[in-house]
Amino acid sequence: MPRHPSNRPRRTTMQDVADLAGVSLATVSFVINAKTSAKVSEATRARVWSAAQELGYRTNRAAKNLVQGASTFIGLVADAIASTPFAGQIIRGAQDAAWQNRHILLVANTEANGEAEQDAITMMLEHQVTGIIYSTWYHREVTPPAALREVPCVLVNCYAADDSLPAVVPDEVQGGRTATQVLLDRGHRRIAFVNSTESAPATTGRLRGYRAALAAAGVAEDPDLVLTVRPEQEGGYEAGLLLLGLPTPPTAVFCYNDRVAMGMYDALHERGMRIPGDIAIVGFDNQEVIAGHLRPPLSTIALPHYELGARGVRMLLGGDGSAPAPGRTIVDCPYIPRHSL
């Protein structure tokens, strides 16, 4: 049976450009691939580019990468994307920064599967990526895959225990201090902190920030006002009942995250308490589907996920062509004022 010709237009080749410009194929290759060492006159270069533009020639990026040993691709390996509210902001920040630097982001979602992670990194290395961003959806210590060391790499929202790789992480201590300070600035002195039972940099860092702010203001810490709960709505509800049961309840509460704050709202509303009239609340994370829709809307501290992703790419690409330096770069967590204090 005879084969029918494809209806798709034929791709313009370097030979087509050479024929139109009246030069050799080698000359076109020298010009297209910016080989400055080749002796090609400016007039000839201009003729080649004019022919390429007229024919709509597109360079074969994959082939060019093989020749040059580099690419305009940046890899991003994440342990979660669709299943978390924050990962998308990291990716968006990384993507915007990559695009601003004329790079394209290749994203792999591994769902914390070790085999998938290894396959993703291998694929990116085969594409000769400029470098790899390795990201986790919550701030934590990681053991980076050994393959990451084959290419420039920046850890985002995570860090290596020995700080042997560059990392960009949120400033949990500053965030905790800011949350407490905004309550102190409103005149509160009996401020509770509802912390998490989970072992994570956020748990220890936000507590340190809370204590530092109280100490700087000359306010003694009351152990009864520091609770640890599951960092979920149910934990916040239980903490709210406990705090309201104290002989002298707090006038303000700093909650470990917005989900805890949501449970705190439930407990206070159940007891007929007004927010912020009776008790002021500050959350953490700026999980907008929660913070922006509580009544009243929740004042909170934002995790700077967009900036983490953008900063990671900028560090990876650098300005002087050198590899990014090992160690952690700390990014501030901004205060988002709403109406709960």
Short mmCIF file of C-alpha atoms in Angstrom, two decimals:
data_model
loop_
_atom_site.label_atom_id
_atom_site.label_comp_id
_atom_site.label_asym_id
_atom_site.label_seq_id
_atom_site.Cartn_x
_atom_site.Cartn_y
_atom_site.Cartn_z
CA MET A 1 0.00 0.00 0.00
CA PRO A 2 1.50 3.36 -1.00
CA ARG A 3 2.40 5.73 1.83
CA HIS A 4 0.72 9.11 1.76
CA PRO A 5 2.99 12.11 2.23
CA SER A 6 2.69 13.90 5.56
CA ASN A 7 0.75 17.14 5.60
CA ARG A 8 3.16 18.59 8.13
CA PRO A 9 5.55 21.18 6.72
CA ARG A 10 9.18 20.11 6.43
CA ARG A 11 11.48 21.56 9.07
CA THR A 12 13.91 24.15 7.72
CA THR A 13 17.48 22.89 7.94
CA MET A 14 20.90 24.52 8.07
CA GLN A 15 21.41 23.37 4.47
CA ASP A 16 18.36 25.40 3.42
CA VAL A 17 19.85 28.47 5.08
CA ALA A 18 23.21 27.80 3.41
CA ASP A 19 21.59 27.49 -0.02
CA LEU A 20 19.64 30.75 0.36
CA ALA A 21 22.64 32.66 1.77
CA GLY A 22 25.01 31.22 -0.87
CA VAL A 23 27.51 29.93 1.70
CA SER A 24 28.72 26.54 2.87
CA LEU A 25 26.98 24.44 5.53
CA ALA A 26 30.04 24.87 7.76
CA THR A 27 29.75 28.65 7.55
CA VAL A 28 26.11 28.52 8.64
CA SER A 29 27.06 26.26 11.56
CA PHE A 30 29.79 28.69 12.63
CA VAL A 31 27.37 31.63 12.57
CA ILE A 32 24.34 29.93 14.17
CA ASN A 33 26.45 28.45 16.98
CA ALA A 34 28.29 31.74 17.57
CA LYS A 35 31.74 30.33 16.90
CA THR A 36 33.71 33.56 17.24
CA SER A 37 36.98 31.76 16.48
CA ALA A 38 35.85 31.08 12.89
CA LYS A 39 36.94 33.63 10.28
CA VAL A 40 33.55 34.73 8.93
CA SER A 41 33.08 38.33 7.82
CA GLU A 42 30.37 40.50 9.34
CA ALA A 43 28.70 40.80 5.92
CA THR A 44 28.50 37.00 5.63
CA ARG A 45 27.18 36.67 9.18
CA ALA A 46 24.48 39.23 8.39
CA ARG A 47 23.55 37.32 5.21
CA VAL A 48 23.25 34.04 7.12
CA TRP A 49 21.04 35.54 9.82
CA SER A 50 18.87 37.24 7.19
CA ALA A 51 18.37 33.91 5.42
CA ALA A 52 17.62 32.12 8.70
CA GLN A 53 15.02 34.74 9.58
CA GLU A 54 13.42 34.62 6.14
CA LEU A 55 13.11 30.80 6.28
CA GLY A 56 11.97 30.76 9.91
CA TYR A 57 14.93 28.58 10.92
CA ARG A 58 14.94 27.30 14.51
CA THR A 59 18.09 25.98 16.12
CA ASN A 60 18.13 22.38 17.32
CA ARG A 61 18.57 23.11 20.99
CA ALA A 62 19.23 19.51 22.00
CA ALA A 63 22.02 19.14 19.44
CA LYS A 64 23.47 22.50 20.44
CA ASN A 65 23.52 21.39 24.09
CA LEU A 66 25.52 18.31 23.15
CA VAL A 67 28.08 20.44 21.30
CA GLN A 68 28.39 23.09 23.99
CA GLY A 69 28.07 20.78 27.01
CA ALA A 70 25.43 23.02 28.58
CA SER A 71 21.76 23.87 28.23
CA THR A 72 19.17 26.47 29.12
CA PHE A 73 17.28 23.95 31.24
CA ILE A 74 17.12 24.05 35.03
CA GLY A 75 15.80 21.00 36.87
CA LEU A 76 13.50 21.20 39.89
CA VAL A 77 12.92 18.04 41.89
CA ALA A 78 10.10 18.37 44.45
CA ASP A 79 8.71 15.83 46.92
CA ALA A 80 5.15 17.15 46.50
CA ILE A 81 3.33 19.52 44.15
CA ALA A 82 -0.40 19.01 43.78
CA SER A 83 -0.88 17.65 47.29
CA THR A 84 0.32 20.74 49.16
CA PRO A 85 -0.80 24.38 49.15
CA PHE A 86 2.76 25.72 49.24
CA ALA A 87 4.80 23.82 46.65
CA GLY A 88 3.14 25.64 43.77
CA GLN A 89 4.48 28.98 45.03
CA ILE A 90 8.03 27.61 45.19
CA ILE A 91 7.69 26.37 41.62
CA ARG A 92 6.18 29.65 40.41
CA GLY A 93 9.02 31.66 41.97
CA ALA A 94 11.63 29.35 40.45
CA GLN A 95 9.92 29.42 37.07
CA ASP A 96 9.71 33.23 36.98
CA ALA A 97 13.38 33.60 37.94
CA ALA A 98 14.41 31.00 35.36
CA TRP A 99 12.44 32.74 32.63
CA GLN A 100 13.92 36.13 33.54
CA ASN A 101 17.34 34.55 32.99
CA ARG A 102 16.28 32.91 29.70
CA HIS A 103 16.15 29.41 31.16
CA ILE A 104 13.38 26.83 31.17
CA LEU A 105 12.35 24.90 34.29
CA LEU A 106 11.96 21.11 34.09
CA VAL A 107 9.81 20.02 37.05
CA ALA A 108 9.61 16.50 38.49
CA ASN A 109 7.20 15.58 41.29
CA THR A 110 8.48 12.49 43.13
CA GLU A 111 5.97 12.26 46.02
CA ALA A 112 9.00 11.43 48.20
CA ASN A 113 9.58 8.16 46.29
CA GLY A 114 13.32 7.42 46.29
CA GLU A 115 13.29 5.53 43.00
CA ALA A 116 11.29 8.23 41.24
CA GLU A 117 13.66 10.85 42.66
CA GLN A 118 16.71 9.04 41.32
CA ASP A 119 15.09 8.59 37.90
CA ALA A 120 14.17 12.29 37.78
CA ILE A 121 17.71 13.42 38.59
CA THR A 122 19.17 10.98 36.04
CA MET A 123 16.83 12.31 33.35
CA MET A 124 17.81 15.88 34.14
CA LEU A 125 21.51 15.06 34.01
CA GLU A 126 20.98 13.40 30.62
CA HIS A 127 19.42 16.67 29.43
CA GLN A 128 22.59 18.42 30.63
CA VAL A 129 20.70 20.85 32.84
CA THR A 130 22.51 23.95 34.03
CA GLY A 131 21.75 22.86 37.58
CA ILE A 132 19.10 21.36 39.85
CA ILE A 133 16.82 22.85 42.51
CA TYR A 134 15.97 20.21 45.12
CA SER A 135 12.90 21.21 47.13
CA THR A 136 10.75 19.87 49.96
CA TRP A 137 7.26 21.08 50.77
CA TYR A 138 8.06 21.77 54.44
CA HIS A 139 11.27 23.10 55.97
CA ARG A 140 13.44 20.22 57.14
CA GLU A 141 16.84 18.55 57.15
CA VAL A 142 17.47 16.16 54.25
CA THR A 143 20.06 13.68 53.05
CA PRO A 144 20.63 14.91 49.47
CA PRO A 145 20.86 12.21 46.78
CA ALA A 146 24.50 11.64 45.81
CA ALA A 147 23.73 12.34 42.14
CA LEU A 148 22.98 15.98 42.97
CA ARG A 149 26.69 16.54 43.46
CA GLU A 150 27.33 15.87 39.76
CA VAL A 151 25.89 19.27 38.81
CA PRO A 152 25.45 22.68 40.51
CA CYS A 153 22.60 22.33 42.99
CA VAL A 154 20.66 24.47 45.46
CA LEU A 155 18.42 23.04 48.19
CA VAL A 156 15.17 24.98 48.67
CA ASN A 157 13.11 24.84 51.88
CA CYS A 158 15.51 22.18 53.16
CA TYR A 159 19.17 21.81 54.07
CA ALA A 160 21.92 19.21 54.45
CA ALA A 161 22.97 18.37 58.00
CA ASP A 162 26.60 19.26 57.27
CA ASP A 163 25.67 22.36 55.21
CA SER A 164 27.84 21.01 52.38
CA LEU A 165 25.34 22.22 49.76
CA PRO A 166 23.91 25.72 49.27
CA ALA A 167 20.39 26.03 50.68
CA VAL A 168 17.65 28.66 50.86
CA VAL A 169 15.37 28.37 53.90
CA PRO A 170 12.82 30.52 55.78
CA ASP A 171 13.87 32.39 58.93
CA GLU A 172 11.70 30.59 61.48
CA VAL A 173 13.23 32.47 64.44
CA GLN A 174 12.56 35.88 62.88
CA GLY A 175 9.02 34.77 62.00
CA GLY A 176 8.28 33.72 65.59
CA ARG A 177 9.77 36.92 66.93
CA THR A 178 7.75 39.07 64.52
CA ALA A 179 4.49 37.27 65.41
CA THR A 180 5.08 37.90 69.10
CA GLN A 181 6.26 41.46 68.59
CA VAL A 182 3.11 42.56 66.75
CA LEU A 183 1.11 41.41 69.79
CA LEU A 184 3.46 43.16 72.19
CA ASP A 185 3.13 46.33 70.11
CA ARG A 186 -0.66 46.18 70.65
CA GLY A 187 -0.08 46.26 74.40
CA HIS A 188 -0.46 42.55 75.16
CA ARG A 189 1.76 41.09 77.86
CA ARG A 190 0.04 37.79 78.60
CA ILE A 191 0.74 36.08 75.26
CA ALA A 192 0.36 32.35 74.77
CA PHE A 193 2.23 30.29 72.17
CA VAL A 194 0.59 27.12 70.86
CA ASN A 195 3.48 25.13 69.36
CA SER A 196 3.66 21.86 67.41
CA THR A 197 4.49 18.37 68.66
CA GLU A 198 6.40 17.68 65.44
CA SER A 199 10.19 17.70 65.35
CA ALA A 200 11.09 20.34 62.78
CA PRO A 201 13.06 23.58 62.42
CA ALA A 202 9.74 25.47 62.57
CA THR A 203 8.95 24.06 66.02
CA THR A 204 12.23 25.05 67.64
CA GLY A 205 12.74 28.23 65.61
CA ARG A 206 9.33 29.80 66.25
CA LEU A 207 9.61 29.04 69.98
CA ARG A 208 13.03 30.72 70.05
CA GLY A 209 11.58 33.76 68.33
CA TYR A 210 8.66 33.92 70.78
CA ARG A 211 11.00 33.78 73.76
CA ALA A 212 13.40 36.35 72.27
CA ALA A 213 10.61 38.86 71.72
CA LEU A 214 9.29 38.46 75.28
CA ALA A 215 12.79 38.77 76.73
CA ALA A 216 13.54 41.91 74.70
CA ALA A 217 10.30 43.47 76.01
CA GLY A 218 11.10 42.52 79.62
CA VAL A 219 8.13 40.13 79.82
CA ALA A 220 8.69 36.97 81.86
CA GLU A 221 7.68 33.75 80.11
CA ASP A 222 4.83 31.88 81.79
CA PRO A 223 5.23 28.09 81.23
CA ASP A 224 1.44 27.68 81.46
CA LEU A 225 1.08 29.76 78.31
CA VAL A 226 3.28 27.51 76.13
CA LEU A 227 1.41 24.46 74.83
CA THR A 228 2.32 21.78 72.29
CA VAL A 229 -0.41 20.21 70.17
CA ARG A 230 -0.88 18.39 66.90
CA PRO A 231 -0.46 21.13 64.28
CA GLU A 232 -4.02 20.74 63.03
CA GLN A 233 -7.42 22.30 63.63
CA GLU A 234 -8.25 19.76 66.35
CA GLY A 235 -5.04 20.60 68.23
CA GLY A 236 -5.86 24.30 68.13
CA TYR A 237 -9.36 23.65 69.45
CA GLU A 238 -8.01 21.60 72.38
CA ALA A 239 -5.40 24.27 73.16
CA GLY A 240 -8.08 26.96 73.13
CA LEU A 241 -10.13 25.13 75.75
CA LEU A 242 -7.04 24.62 77.92
CA LEU A 243 -6.04 28.28 77.75
CA LEU A 244 -9.55 29.49 78.54
CA GLY A 245 -9.55 27.18 81.56
CA LEU A 246 -6.54 28.89 83.16
CA PRO A 247 -7.15 31.06 86.26
CA THR A 248 -5.85 33.99 84.21
CA PRO A 249 -6.32 33.31 80.48
CA PRO A 250 -4.06 35.00 77.93
CA THR A 251 -5.13 38.15 76.13
CA ALA A 252 -3.39 37.05 72.92
CA VAL A 253 -2.28 33.81 71.27
CA PHE A 254 0.44 33.13 68.72
CA CYS A 255 -0.44 29.90 66.89
CA TYR A 256 2.15 27.63 65.28
CA ASN A 257 0.25 27.65 61.98
CA ASP A 258 -3.03 28.80 60.45
CA ARG A 259 -4.69 25.40 60.93
CA VAL A 260 -4.05 25.61 64.68
CA ALA A 261 -5.43 29.16 64.62
CA MET A 262 -8.58 27.90 62.91
CA GLY A 263 -9.16 25.46 65.77
CA MET A 264 -8.47 28.23 68.27
CA TYR A 265 -11.20 30.29 66.59
CA ASP A 266 -13.61 27.36 67.04
CA ALA A 267 -12.90 27.11 70.78
CA LEU A 268 -13.20 30.86 71.35
CA HIS A 269 -16.41 31.19 69.37
CA GLU A 270 -17.89 28.22 71.23
CA ARG A 271 -17.26 30.00 74.52
CA GLY A 272 -18.69 33.28 73.25
CA MET A 273 -15.31 35.05 73.08
CA ARG A 274 -14.72 37.85 70.60
CA ILE A 275 -11.69 38.04 68.31
CA PRO A 276 -9.84 40.35 68.75
CA GLY A 277 -12.00 42.06 71.39
CA ASP A 278 -11.38 39.41 74.07
CA ILE A 279 -8.37 37.56 72.66
CA ALA A 280 -6.11 38.52 69.75
CA ILE A 281 -4.77 35.80 67.42
CA VAL A 282 -1.75 35.59 65.11
CA GLY A 283 -1.12 32.57 62.89
CA PHE A 284 1.78 31.40 60.74
CA ASP A 285 2.10 30.19 57.11
CA ASN A 286 -0.41 32.54 55.42
CA GLN A 287 -2.35 29.58 54.05
CA GLU A 288 -4.76 31.91 52.25
CA VAL A 289 -7.61 29.43 51.88
CA ILE A 290 -7.74 29.53 55.71
CA ALA A 291 -6.33 32.89 56.81
CA GLY A 292 -8.23 35.03 54.34
CA HIS A 293 -11.59 33.35 54.95
CA LEU A 294 -11.80 33.09 58.74
CA ARG A 295 -14.05 35.60 60.49
CA PRO A 296 -12.40 37.88 61.26
CA PRO A 297 -9.64 37.28 58.67
CA LEU A 298 -6.49 36.01 60.36
CA SER A 299 -3.38 38.15 60.78
CA THR A 300 -0.45 35.82 60.15
CA ILE A 301 3.20 35.39 59.21
CA ALA A 302 3.83 34.28 55.63
CA LEU A 303 6.23 31.55 54.65
CA PRO A 304 8.08 33.13 51.69
CA HIS A 305 7.68 30.21 49.29
CA TYR A 306 7.74 32.28 46.10
CA GLU A 307 10.92 34.05 47.19
CA LEU A 308 12.54 30.74 48.22
CA GLY A 309 12.04 29.35 44.71
CA ALA A 310 13.16 32.55 42.98
CA ARG A 311 16.20 32.98 45.23
CA GLY A 312 17.20 29.35 44.67
CA VAL A 313 17.30 29.81 40.89
CA ARG A 314 19.15 33.13 41.13
CA MET A 315 21.75 31.49 43.39
CA LEU A 316 22.06 28.54 41.04
CA LEU A 317 22.71 30.72 38.01
CA GLY A 318 24.91 33.16 39.90
CA GLY A 319 26.43 36.26 38.44
CA ASP A 320 30.04 35.28 37.90
CA GLY A 321 29.72 31.75 36.56
CA SER A 322 30.97 30.16 39.79
CA ALA A 323 29.11 27.48 41.70
CA PRO A 324 26.91 28.73 44.59
CA ALA A 325 28.63 28.63 47.98
CA PRO A 326 27.69 25.96 50.56
CA GLY A 327 25.64 26.93 53.61
CA ARG A 328 22.21 28.31 54.37
CA THR A 329 20.74 31.56 53.07
CA ILE A 330 17.93 32.75 55.36
CA VAL A 331 14.85 34.49 53.93
CA ASP A 332 12.59 36.67 56.11
CA CYS A 333 8.99 35.65 56.83
CA PRO A 334 6.81 38.79 56.38
CA TYR A 335 3.85 39.78 58.57
CA ILE A 336 0.47 39.82 56.81
CA PRO A 337 -1.93 42.10 58.77
CA ARG A 338 -5.62 41.33 58.70
CA HIS A 339 -8.20 41.76 61.49
CA SER A 340 -7.54 39.26 64.28
CA LEU A 341 -5.58 41.66 66.52
#
